[in-house]
Amino acid sequence: MIKVLVEAGLDINSLDARGNTPFYLAVLAKKVSSVHELLGLGADPNVRPEKRPAAVWMAVVQDERESIQSLIQYGAECELDDKLAMQLMDYALAFDIPEVVQISLEQCLTSDCSFRGHVPGTWVADYYNAELCKEVFLKDGTDLSKRPNWKFEKPSESFVESMTKEHLSVQYPKHLREKYGDLKVKIEMVIDPVGKVRFPKFLEPLPWDLRLFLRESIRSWTVDLPHSDELNTAYKVRLPIELKSKDFGVKVFEVGELDQAPVPVKRYAPVYPPELKKKWVQGFADVVFVVNEQGKVVDAKIEKSSHSEFGKNALSAVKQWEFKPGFMDGSPVKTRVRIPLSFTLKR
């Protein structure tokens, strides 16, 4: 379809109301096949919205390797100041993307690039075990032996414990929780001499959107350092980070497990979609939701429906329902409920 539209004369670099080109949106949406198609048809990889990073850097943040390679092949440019270039260099080293390190050294940074606090880029590459990126530095003539002017000390148990209490729990977005559930992630980080948490390193594979969320969350942390006469003391700390909802650890019971199932006290029939009613279309929508301890419906979603309109209206109705909650051992509990709703017409 992209090819047909371009061949019909539409401007491949046209802008929407926010200044996005079709190509920029394809990069943001991780639509790799569209990225390749648009570049092949002549899309400019450097047209971007005002005050937004170039497309190549958005691809780096999303760890989209194929898009990055295509962008560089078709002439992508950095267009970044030193501060933003170092931020994206951190991502490139963390994910070991040598193409980005190369384009950074060619266009944005010098080979002796250092992160804030005079931390050499080569040391960061070594810390992340970014072997491919280290090869790029080596070919560029960078001294790989450089180290930050920090004295690393082993953190005390009390320091780790206090940091765990302060930062262990991370409230992460609902869309990620619904996608991945509650998790515990093992992570290593550096605490620099002023207490800033830096260079988060994941000790197990994670999806890119979880990594992105965690990295951006952790970069905002600061901690109270143990008293020390040394002004250049830093620490490497390993912690389990809990990604959890406010109900983390609270069991949601199935109806069959309960002593007493939830009882509806208020129900509203879903509105029959006018267009489907007019066409005499009938169908169904299966809704799944949780009845909490107060009898309110939460976390409602459509499990399956014959038409999206049926699902939308069924969901809207069920969210207004009220229940007498389910009980277990004499106490109200959260209960998962599944309700099939039918949309039928009488002649």
Short mmCIF file of N, CA, C and O in Angstrom, two decimals, residues 198-276:
data_model
loop_
_atom_site.label_atom_id
_atom_site.label_comp_id
_atom_site.label_asym_id
_atom_site.label_seq_id
_atom_site.Cartn_x
_atom_site.Cartn_y
_atom_site.Cartn_z
N ARG A 198 23.58 5.26 38.34
CA ARG A 198 23.94 5.34 36.93
C ARG A 198 24.20 3.95 36.36
O ARG A 198 24.42 2.99 37.08
N PHE A 199 24.17 3.87 35.03
CA PHE A 199 24.53 2.68 34.27
C PHE A 199 23.81 1.41 34.74
O PHE A 199 24.45 0.42 35.12
N PRO A 200 22.49 1.42 34.74
CA PRO A 200 21.77 0.19 35.11
C PRO A 200 22.04 -0.94 34.13
O PRO A 200 21.97 -0.74 32.92
N LYS A 201 22.35 -2.10 34.66
CA LYS A 201 22.69 -3.27 33.82
C LYS A 201 21.79 -4.43 34.24
O LYS A 201 21.76 -4.81 35.41
N PHE A 202 21.05 -4.98 33.29
CA PHE A 202 20.12 -6.06 33.59
C PHE A 202 20.84 -7.40 33.54
O PHE A 202 21.60 -7.68 32.61
N LEU A 203 20.58 -8.23 34.53
CA LEU A 203 21.28 -9.50 34.65
C LEU A 203 20.48 -10.65 34.05
O LEU A 203 20.82 -11.81 34.24
N GLU A 204 19.40 -10.31 33.33
CA GLU A 204 18.59 -11.31 32.65
C GLU A 204 17.92 -10.62 31.47
O GLU A 204 17.73 -9.40 31.47
N PRO A 205 17.56 -11.38 30.42
CA PRO A 205 16.94 -10.77 29.25
C PRO A 205 15.58 -10.17 29.60
O PRO A 205 14.81 -10.73 30.37
N LEU A 206 15.30 -8.98 29.03
CA LEU A 206 14.02 -8.31 29.23
C LEU A 206 13.54 -7.71 27.91
O LEU A 206 14.35 -7.31 27.08
N PRO A 207 12.23 -7.62 27.70
CA PRO A 207 11.71 -6.95 26.51
C PRO A 207 12.16 -5.49 26.48
O PRO A 207 12.38 -4.87 27.54
N TRP A 208 12.28 -4.91 25.27
CA TRP A 208 12.82 -3.56 25.15
C TRP A 208 12.00 -2.53 25.91
O TRP A 208 12.58 -1.61 26.52
N ASP A 209 10.66 -2.63 25.91
CA ASP A 209 9.87 -1.60 26.57
C ASP A 209 10.02 -1.64 28.09
O ASP A 209 10.01 -0.60 28.75
N LEU A 210 10.24 -2.83 28.65
CA LEU A 210 10.52 -2.92 30.09
C LEU A 210 11.90 -2.34 30.41
O LEU A 210 12.07 -1.63 31.40
N ARG A 211 12.87 -2.65 29.56
CA ARG A 211 14.21 -2.09 29.78
C ARG A 211 14.19 -0.57 29.70
O ARG A 211 14.82 0.12 30.52
N LEU A 212 13.47 -0.05 28.70
CA LEU A 212 13.40 1.39 28.54
C LEU A 212 12.77 2.04 29.77
O LEU A 212 13.28 3.02 30.31
N PHE A 213 11.65 1.49 30.24
CA PHE A 213 10.98 2.04 31.41
C PHE A 213 11.90 2.00 32.63
O PHE A 213 12.03 2.99 33.37
N LEU A 214 12.54 0.85 32.86
CA LEU A 214 13.40 0.72 34.04
C LEU A 214 14.61 1.65 33.98
O LEU A 214 14.97 2.28 34.97
N ARG A 215 15.24 1.73 32.81
CA ARG A 215 16.42 2.59 32.69
C ARG A 215 16.05 4.04 32.99
O ARG A 215 16.76 4.73 33.72
N GLU A 216 14.94 4.50 32.43
CA GLU A 216 14.55 5.89 32.65
C GLU A 216 14.13 6.13 34.10
O GLU A 216 14.36 7.21 34.65
N SER A 217 13.54 5.12 34.74
CA SER A 217 13.16 5.26 36.15
C SER A 217 14.39 5.31 37.04
O SER A 217 14.51 6.18 37.92
N ILE A 218 15.31 4.40 36.81
CA ILE A 218 16.50 4.28 37.66
C ILE A 218 17.41 5.50 37.51
O ILE A 218 18.06 5.92 38.47
N ARG A 219 17.45 6.08 36.31
CA ARG A 219 18.32 7.24 36.08
C ARG A 219 17.93 8.43 36.96
O ARG A 219 18.73 9.35 37.15
N SER A 220 16.74 8.42 37.52
CA SER A 220 16.30 9.54 38.35
C SER A 220 16.60 9.32 39.84
O SER A 220 16.38 10.22 40.65
N TRP A 221 17.12 8.15 40.18
CA TRP A 221 17.36 7.84 41.59
C TRP A 221 18.61 8.53 42.13
O TRP A 221 19.64 8.64 41.45
N THR A 222 18.55 8.95 43.36
CA THR A 222 19.73 9.36 44.12
C THR A 222 19.62 8.72 45.50
O THR A 222 18.51 8.47 46.00
N VAL A 223 20.77 8.44 46.11
CA VAL A 223 20.77 7.77 47.41
C VAL A 223 21.69 8.51 48.36
O VAL A 223 22.61 9.24 47.95
N ASP A 224 21.44 8.32 49.65
CA ASP A 224 22.33 8.86 50.68
C ASP A 224 23.51 7.92 50.85
O ASP A 224 23.33 6.74 51.21
N LEU A 225 24.70 8.41 50.59
CA LEU A 225 25.90 7.57 50.67
C LEU A 225 26.35 7.40 52.11
O LEU A 225 26.11 8.27 52.96
N PRO A 226 27.02 6.27 52.39
CA PRO A 226 27.63 6.10 53.72
C PRO A 226 28.68 7.19 53.94
O PRO A 226 29.30 7.69 53.00
N HIS A 227 28.86 7.58 55.18
CA HIS A 227 29.86 8.61 55.50
C HIS A 227 31.24 8.10 55.13
O HIS A 227 31.62 6.98 55.45
N SER A 228 32.00 8.95 54.42
CA SER A 228 33.34 8.55 54.00
C SER A 228 34.20 9.80 53.85
O SER A 228 33.71 10.87 53.47
N ASP A 229 35.47 9.65 54.16
CA ASP A 229 36.40 10.76 53.98
C ASP A 229 36.81 10.90 52.52
O ASP A 229 37.36 11.92 52.12
N GLU A 230 36.56 9.86 51.74
CA GLU A 230 36.93 9.87 50.33
C GLU A 230 35.82 10.55 49.52
O GLU A 230 34.65 10.20 49.61
N LEU A 231 36.19 11.53 48.70
CA LEU A 231 35.23 12.25 47.88
C LEU A 231 35.04 11.61 46.51
O LEU A 231 34.26 12.13 45.71
N ASN A 232 35.77 10.54 46.26
CA ASN A 232 35.64 9.88 44.95
C ASN A 232 35.23 8.42 45.09
O ASN A 232 35.52 7.60 44.22
N THR A 233 34.56 8.08 46.19
CA THR A 233 34.15 6.69 46.44
C THR A 233 32.86 6.39 45.69
O THR A 233 31.88 7.13 45.77
N ALA A 234 32.87 5.28 44.96
CA ALA A 234 31.69 4.83 44.23
C ALA A 234 31.41 3.38 44.59
O ALA A 234 32.25 2.70 45.20
N TYR A 235 30.21 2.90 44.21
CA TYR A 235 29.79 1.54 44.56
C TYR A 235 29.11 0.87 43.37
O TYR A 235 28.45 1.52 42.57
N LYS A 236 29.29 -0.43 43.28
CA LYS A 236 28.50 -1.26 42.38
C LYS A 236 27.53 -2.07 43.24
O LYS A 236 27.95 -2.78 44.15
N VAL A 237 26.25 -1.95 42.95
CA VAL A 237 25.22 -2.57 43.78
C VAL A 237 24.33 -3.45 42.93
O VAL A 237 23.93 -3.06 41.83
N ARG A 238 24.01 -4.64 43.45
CA ARG A 238 23.06 -5.54 42.80
C ARG A 238 21.80 -5.62 43.65
O ARG A 238 21.88 -5.84 44.86
N LEU A 239 20.65 -5.41 43.00
CA LEU A 239 19.38 -5.42 43.71
C LEU A 239 18.32 -6.16 42.90
O LEU A 239 18.35 -6.14 41.67
N PRO A 240 17.38 -6.79 43.59
CA PRO A 240 16.18 -7.28 42.91
C PRO A 240 15.15 -6.15 42.90
O PRO A 240 14.79 -5.62 43.95
N ILE A 241 14.69 -5.75 41.73
CA ILE A 241 13.70 -4.68 41.61
C ILE A 241 12.34 -5.30 41.35
O ILE A 241 12.18 -6.09 40.42
N GLU A 242 11.37 -4.94 42.17
CA GLU A 242 10.02 -5.46 41.99
C GLU A 242 9.21 -4.51 41.11
O GLU A 242 9.11 -3.31 41.41
N LEU A 243 8.71 -5.04 40.02
CA LEU A 243 7.77 -4.31 39.18
C LEU A 243 6.39 -4.78 39.59
O LEU A 243 6.02 -5.92 39.32
N LYS A 244 5.66 -3.92 40.24
CA LYS A 244 4.44 -4.43 40.84
C LYS A 244 3.32 -3.40 40.82
O LYS A 244 3.56 -2.19 40.77
N SER A 245 2.13 -3.90 40.89
CA SER A 245 0.96 -3.05 41.04
C SER A 245 0.72 -2.81 42.52
O SER A 245 1.38 -3.41 43.38
N LYS A 246 -0.25 -1.94 42.84
CA LYS A 246 -0.53 -1.68 44.25
C LYS A 246 -1.09 -2.92 44.94
O LYS A 246 -1.08 -3.01 46.17
N ASP A 247 -1.56 -3.88 44.15
CA ASP A 247 -2.11 -5.11 44.72
C ASP A 247 -1.13 -6.28 44.62
O ASP A 247 -1.52 -7.43 44.65
N PHE A 248 0.16 -5.97 44.47
CA PHE A 248 1.17 -7.01 44.32
C PHE A 248 1.09 -8.00 45.48
O PHE A 248 1.05 -7.62 46.65
N GLY A 249 1.03 -9.27 45.17
CA GLY A 249 1.00 -10.30 46.19
C GLY A 249 -0.38 -10.63 46.72
O GLY A 249 -0.53 -11.56 47.50
N VAL A 250 -1.39 -9.84 46.31
CA VAL A 250 -2.77 -10.11 46.74
C VAL A 250 -3.40 -11.09 45.77
O VAL A 250 -3.49 -10.82 44.57
N LYS A 251 -3.83 -12.23 46.27
CA LYS A 251 -4.37 -13.26 45.39
C LYS A 251 -5.73 -12.87 44.86
O LYS A 251 -6.56 -12.32 45.58
N VAL A 252 -5.95 -13.16 43.57
CA VAL A 252 -7.26 -13.02 42.97
C VAL A 252 -7.83 -14.43 42.83
O VAL A 252 -7.27 -15.28 42.15
N PHE A 253 -8.94 -14.69 43.50
CA PHE A 253 -9.53 -16.02 43.52
C PHE A 253 -10.43 -16.24 42.31
O PHE A 253 -11.03 -15.30 41.78
N GLU A 254 -10.51 -17.50 41.90
CA GLU A 254 -11.52 -17.90 40.93
C GLU A 254 -12.82 -18.19 41.68
O GLU A 254 -12.80 -18.55 42.87
N VAL A 255 -13.94 -18.04 41.00
CA VAL A 255 -15.24 -18.23 41.66
C VAL A 255 -15.35 -19.60 42.32
O VAL A 255 -15.85 -19.73 43.44
N GLY A 256 -14.84 -20.64 41.67
CA GLY A 256 -14.95 -22.00 42.19
C GLY A 256 -14.15 -22.24 43.45
O GLY A 256 -14.36 -23.25 44.13
N GLU A 257 -13.23 -21.33 43.80
CA GLU A 257 -12.41 -21.51 44.99
C GLU A 257 -13.07 -20.94 46.24
O GLU A 257 -12.61 -21.19 47.35
N LEU A 258 -14.12 -20.14 46.06
CA LEU A 258 -14.67 -19.37 47.17
C LEU A 258 -15.68 -20.14 48.01
O LEU A 258 -16.32 -21.09 47.55
N ASP A 259 -15.84 -19.69 49.26
CA ASP A 259 -16.93 -20.18 50.10
C ASP A 259 -18.26 -19.56 49.66
O ASP A 259 -19.31 -20.18 49.73
N GLN A 260 -18.16 -18.29 49.17
CA GLN A 260 -19.36 -17.60 48.72
C GLN A 260 -18.99 -16.73 47.52
O GLN A 260 -18.12 -15.87 47.60
N ALA A 261 -19.65 -16.97 46.40
CA ALA A 261 -19.35 -16.25 45.17
C ALA A 261 -19.90 -14.83 45.22
O ALA A 261 -20.85 -14.54 45.97
N PRO A 262 -19.35 -13.90 44.42
CA PRO A 262 -19.91 -12.55 44.34
C PRO A 262 -21.36 -12.58 43.85
O PRO A 262 -21.71 -13.40 43.00
N VAL A 263 -22.17 -11.68 44.38
CA VAL A 263 -23.58 -11.59 43.99
C VAL A 263 -23.84 -10.19 43.44
O VAL A 263 -23.59 -9.19 44.12
N PRO A 264 -24.35 -10.10 42.20
CA PRO A 264 -24.60 -8.76 41.63
C PRO A 264 -25.76 -8.07 42.34
O PRO A 264 -26.79 -8.68 42.63
N VAL A 265 -25.58 -6.78 42.65
CA VAL A 265 -26.65 -5.98 43.27
C VAL A 265 -27.11 -4.87 42.34
O VAL A 265 -28.21 -4.33 42.51
N LYS A 266 -26.26 -4.51 41.37
CA LYS A 266 -26.65 -3.53 40.35
C LYS A 266 -26.08 -4.00 39.01
O LYS A 266 -24.88 -4.25 38.90
N ARG A 267 -26.95 -4.11 38.03
CA ARG A 267 -26.49 -4.49 36.69
C ARG A 267 -27.15 -3.58 35.66
O ARG A 267 -28.31 -3.18 35.83
N TYR A 268 -26.41 -3.28 34.61
CA TYR A 268 -26.93 -2.45 33.53
C TYR A 268 -26.74 -3.20 32.22
O TYR A 268 -25.64 -3.72 31.94
N ALA A 269 -27.80 -3.24 31.43
CA ALA A 269 -27.71 -3.92 30.14
C ALA A 269 -26.89 -3.09 29.17
O ALA A 269 -27.02 -1.85 29.15
N PRO A 270 -26.05 -3.72 28.38
CA PRO A 270 -25.28 -2.97 27.39
C PRO A 270 -26.18 -2.40 26.30
O PRO A 270 -27.20 -3.00 25.95
N VAL A 271 -25.80 -1.26 25.78
CA VAL A 271 -26.55 -0.63 24.69
C VAL A 271 -26.30 -1.40 23.40
O VAL A 271 -25.15 -1.73 23.06
N TYR A 272 -27.36 -1.70 22.69
CA TYR A 272 -27.23 -2.40 21.41
C TYR A 272 -26.73 -1.38 20.37
O TYR A 272 -27.36 -0.34 20.17
N PRO A 273 -25.60 -1.63 19.73
CA PRO A 273 -25.09 -0.67 18.73
C PRO A 273 -26.12 -0.40 17.65
O PRO A 273 -26.61 -1.34 17.00
N PRO A 274 -26.53 0.86 17.45
CA PRO A 274 -27.61 1.18 16.50
C PRO A 274 -27.39 0.65 15.09
O PRO A 274 -28.33 0.13 14.48
N GLU A 275 -26.16 0.78 14.58
CA GLU A 275 -25.91 0.34 13.21
C GLU A 275 -26.08 -1.17 13.06
O GLU A 275 -26.62 -1.66 12.07
N LEU A 276 -25.60 -1.92 14.07
CA LEU A 276 -25.73 -3.38 14.02
C LEU A 276 -27.20 -3.79 14.21
O LEU A 276 -27.67 -4.75 13.60
#
